[in-house]
Amino acid sequence: MSDAPKRRLRRGAIAKATTAQLEDLGIDPAAHALAATALRLAAEVDSATDPKAAATAARELRQAMAVVVSAAPPKERGGRLDEIASRREEKRARAAAKGAR
């Protein structure tokens, strides 16, 4: 082991954006190892002083986040198709209520 002091990682724009994306996906880094790794890699990108180290960490971050995003559960979002399906169900229910009279 070396006696070099530990480098302090800073949480800059990349780490904040990664954290926000994980929150949006509903993934807790404390419960998901690859998400925790992504946060560490984001801090590495923010703290890198060498362009090669930053590029390497950014590439690994991109790959880690691609896996995290693909493994995330689908979000319940009310899109245009959901609205159309909802209206169709309402029309069917009204038609069924009319027919039952």
mmCIF file of C-alpha atoms in Angstrom:
data_model
loop_
_atom_site.group_PDB
_atom_site.id
_atom_site.type_symbol
_atom_site.label_atom_id
_atom_site.label_comp_id
_atom_site.label_asym_id
_atom_site.label_seq_id
_atom_site.Cartn_x
_atom_site.Cartn_y
_atom_site.Cartn_z
ATOM 1 C CA MET A 1 0.000 0.000 0.000
ATOM 2 C CA SER A 2 1.170 3.509 -0.674
ATOM 3 C CA ASP A 3 1.414 6.265 1.881
ATOM 4 C CA ALA A 4 -0.093 8.798 -0.506
ATOM 5 C CA PRO A 5 -3.003 10.743 0.978
ATOM 6 C CA LYS A 6 -6.440 9.763 -0.204
ATOM 7 C CA ARG A 7 -7.786 11.954 -2.946
ATOM 8 C CA ARG A 8 -10.986 13.771 -2.059
ATOM 9 C CA LEU A 9 -13.619 13.408 -4.760
ATOM 10 C CA ARG A 10 -15.840 16.363 -5.494
ATOM 11 C CA ARG A 11 -19.477 16.168 -6.456
ATOM 12 C CA GLY A 12 -19.878 18.505 -9.379
ATOM 13 C CA ALA A 13 -22.365 18.806 -12.221
ATOM 14 C CA ILE A 14 -21.931 15.215 -13.443
ATOM 15 C CA ALA A 15 -22.545 13.728 -10.001
ATOM 16 C CA LYS A 16 -25.575 15.958 -9.458
ATOM 17 C CA ALA A 17 -27.036 15.028 -12.848
ATOM 18 C CA THR A 18 -26.422 11.334 -12.184
ATOM 19 C CA THR A 19 -28.092 11.603 -8.781
ATOM 20 C CA ALA A 20 -31.081 13.374 -10.331
ATOM 21 C CA GLN A 21 -31.393 10.721 -13.043
ATOM 22 C CA LEU A 22 -31.282 7.908 -10.478
ATOM 23 C CA GLU A 23 -33.952 9.667 -8.407
ATOM 24 C CA ASP A 24 -36.109 10.085 -11.520
ATOM 25 C CA LEU A 25 -35.749 6.367 -12.212
ATOM 26 C CA GLY A 26 -36.665 5.575 -8.613
ATOM 27 C CA ILE A 27 -33.408 3.736 -7.955
ATOM 28 C CA ASP A 28 -31.766 3.904 -4.535
ATOM 29 C CA PRO A 29 -27.966 3.696 -4.877
ATOM 30 C CA ALA A 30 -27.776 2.184 -1.387
ATOM 31 C CA ALA A 31 -29.750 -0.813 -2.652
ATOM 32 C CA HIS A 32 -28.303 -1.053 -6.166
ATOM 33 C CA ALA A 33 -24.578 -1.693 -6.543
ATOM 34 C CA LEU A 34 -24.306 -0.518 -10.133
ATOM 35 C CA ALA A 35 -26.118 2.727 -9.270
ATOM 36 C CA ALA A 36 -23.653 3.298 -6.427
ATOM 37 C CA THR A 37 -20.821 2.609 -8.853
ATOM 38 C CA ALA A 38 -22.290 5.139 -11.275
ATOM 39 C CA LEU A 39 -22.289 7.790 -8.550
ATOM 40 C CA ARG A 40 -18.654 7.033 -7.751
ATOM 41 C CA LEU A 41 -17.744 7.226 -11.441
ATOM 42 C CA ALA A 42 -19.584 10.546 -11.755
ATOM 43 C CA ALA A 43 -17.523 11.920 -8.872
ATOM 44 C CA GLU A 44 -14.386 10.600 -10.601
ATOM 45 C CA VAL A 45 -15.323 12.493 -13.781
ATOM 46 C CA ASP A 46 -15.970 15.665 -11.767
ATOM 47 C CA SER A 47 -12.646 15.310 -9.922
ATOM 48 C CA ALA A 48 -10.412 14.233 -12.802
ATOM 49 C CA THR A 49 -7.484 16.482 -13.579
ATOM 50 C CA ASP A 50 -6.182 14.319 -16.419
ATOM 51 C CA PRO A 51 -8.297 14.338 -19.617
ATOM 52 C CA LYS A 52 -7.591 10.633 -20.221
ATOM 53 C CA ALA A 53 -8.789 9.711 -16.732
ATOM 54 C CA ALA A 54 -11.914 11.835 -17.207
ATOM 55 C CA ALA A 55 -12.650 10.179 -20.556
ATOM 56 C CA THR A 56 -12.168 6.704 -19.117
ATOM 57 C CA ALA A 57 -14.417 7.411 -16.135
ATOM 58 C CA ALA A 58 -17.037 9.024 -18.405
ATOM 59 C CA ARG A 59 -17.067 5.981 -20.690
ATOM 60 C CA GLU A 60 -17.518 3.634 -17.735
ATOM 61 C CA LEU A 61 -20.222 5.911 -16.316
ATOM 62 C CA ARG A 62 -22.079 5.823 -19.632
ATOM 63 C CA GLN A 63 -21.950 2.037 -19.691
ATOM 64 C CA ALA A 64 -23.031 1.699 -16.051
ATOM 65 C CA MET A 65 -25.948 4.092 -16.499
ATOM 66 C CA ALA A 66 -27.071 2.274 -19.653
ATOM 67 C CA VAL A 67 -27.380 -0.922 -17.612
ATOM 68 C CA VAL A 68 -29.073 0.871 -14.706
ATOM 69 C CA VAL A 69 -31.597 2.575 -17.004
ATOM 70 C CA SER A 70 -32.396 -0.660 -18.843
ATOM 71 C CA ALA A 71 -32.907 -2.510 -15.546
ATOM 72 C CA ALA A 72 -35.113 0.207 -14.033
ATOM 73 C CA PRO A 73 -38.793 -0.606 -13.672
ATOM 74 C CA PRO A 74 -41.031 1.154 -16.183
ATOM 75 C CA LYS A 75 -42.511 4.372 -14.901
ATOM 76 C CA GLU A 76 -46.221 4.948 -14.737
ATOM 77 C CA ARG A 77 -46.664 7.984 -16.908
ATOM 78 C CA GLY A 78 -49.920 9.162 -18.331
ATOM 79 C CA GLY A 79 -49.046 9.514 -21.967
ATOM 80 C CA ARG A 80 -51.251 10.247 -24.937
ATOM 81 C CA LEU A 81 -52.057 6.583 -25.480
ATOM 82 C CA ASP A 82 -53.115 6.217 -21.848
ATOM 83 C CA GLU A 83 -55.484 9.166 -22.258
ATOM 84 C CA ILE A 84 -57.039 7.632 -25.376
ATOM 85 C CA ALA A 85 -57.453 4.251 -23.664
ATOM 86 C CA SER A 86 -59.042 5.940 -20.648
ATOM 87 C CA ARG A 87 -61.555 7.798 -22.823
ATOM 88 C CA ARG A 88 -62.387 4.596 -24.678
ATOM 89 C CA GLU A 89 -63.088 2.821 -21.370
ATOM 90 C CA GLU A 90 -65.328 5.697 -20.246
ATOM 91 C CA LYS A 91 -67.312 5.480 -23.504
ATOM 92 C CA ARG A 92 -67.698 1.721 -23.115
ATOM 93 C CA ALA A 93 -68.862 2.122 -19.519
ATOM 94 C CA ARG A 94 -71.444 4.751 -20.554
ATOM 95 C CA ALA A 95 -72.662 2.557 -23.401
ATOM 96 C CA ALA A 96 -72.950 -0.423 -21.057
ATOM 97 C CA ALA A 97 -74.871 1.690 -18.522
ATOM 98 C CA LYS A 98 -77.275 2.858 -21.260
ATOM 99 C CA GLY A 99 -77.793 -0.698 -22.445
ATOM 100 C CA ALA A 100 -78.548 -1.906 -18.906
ATOM 101 C CA ARG A 101 -81.507 0.501 -18.536
#
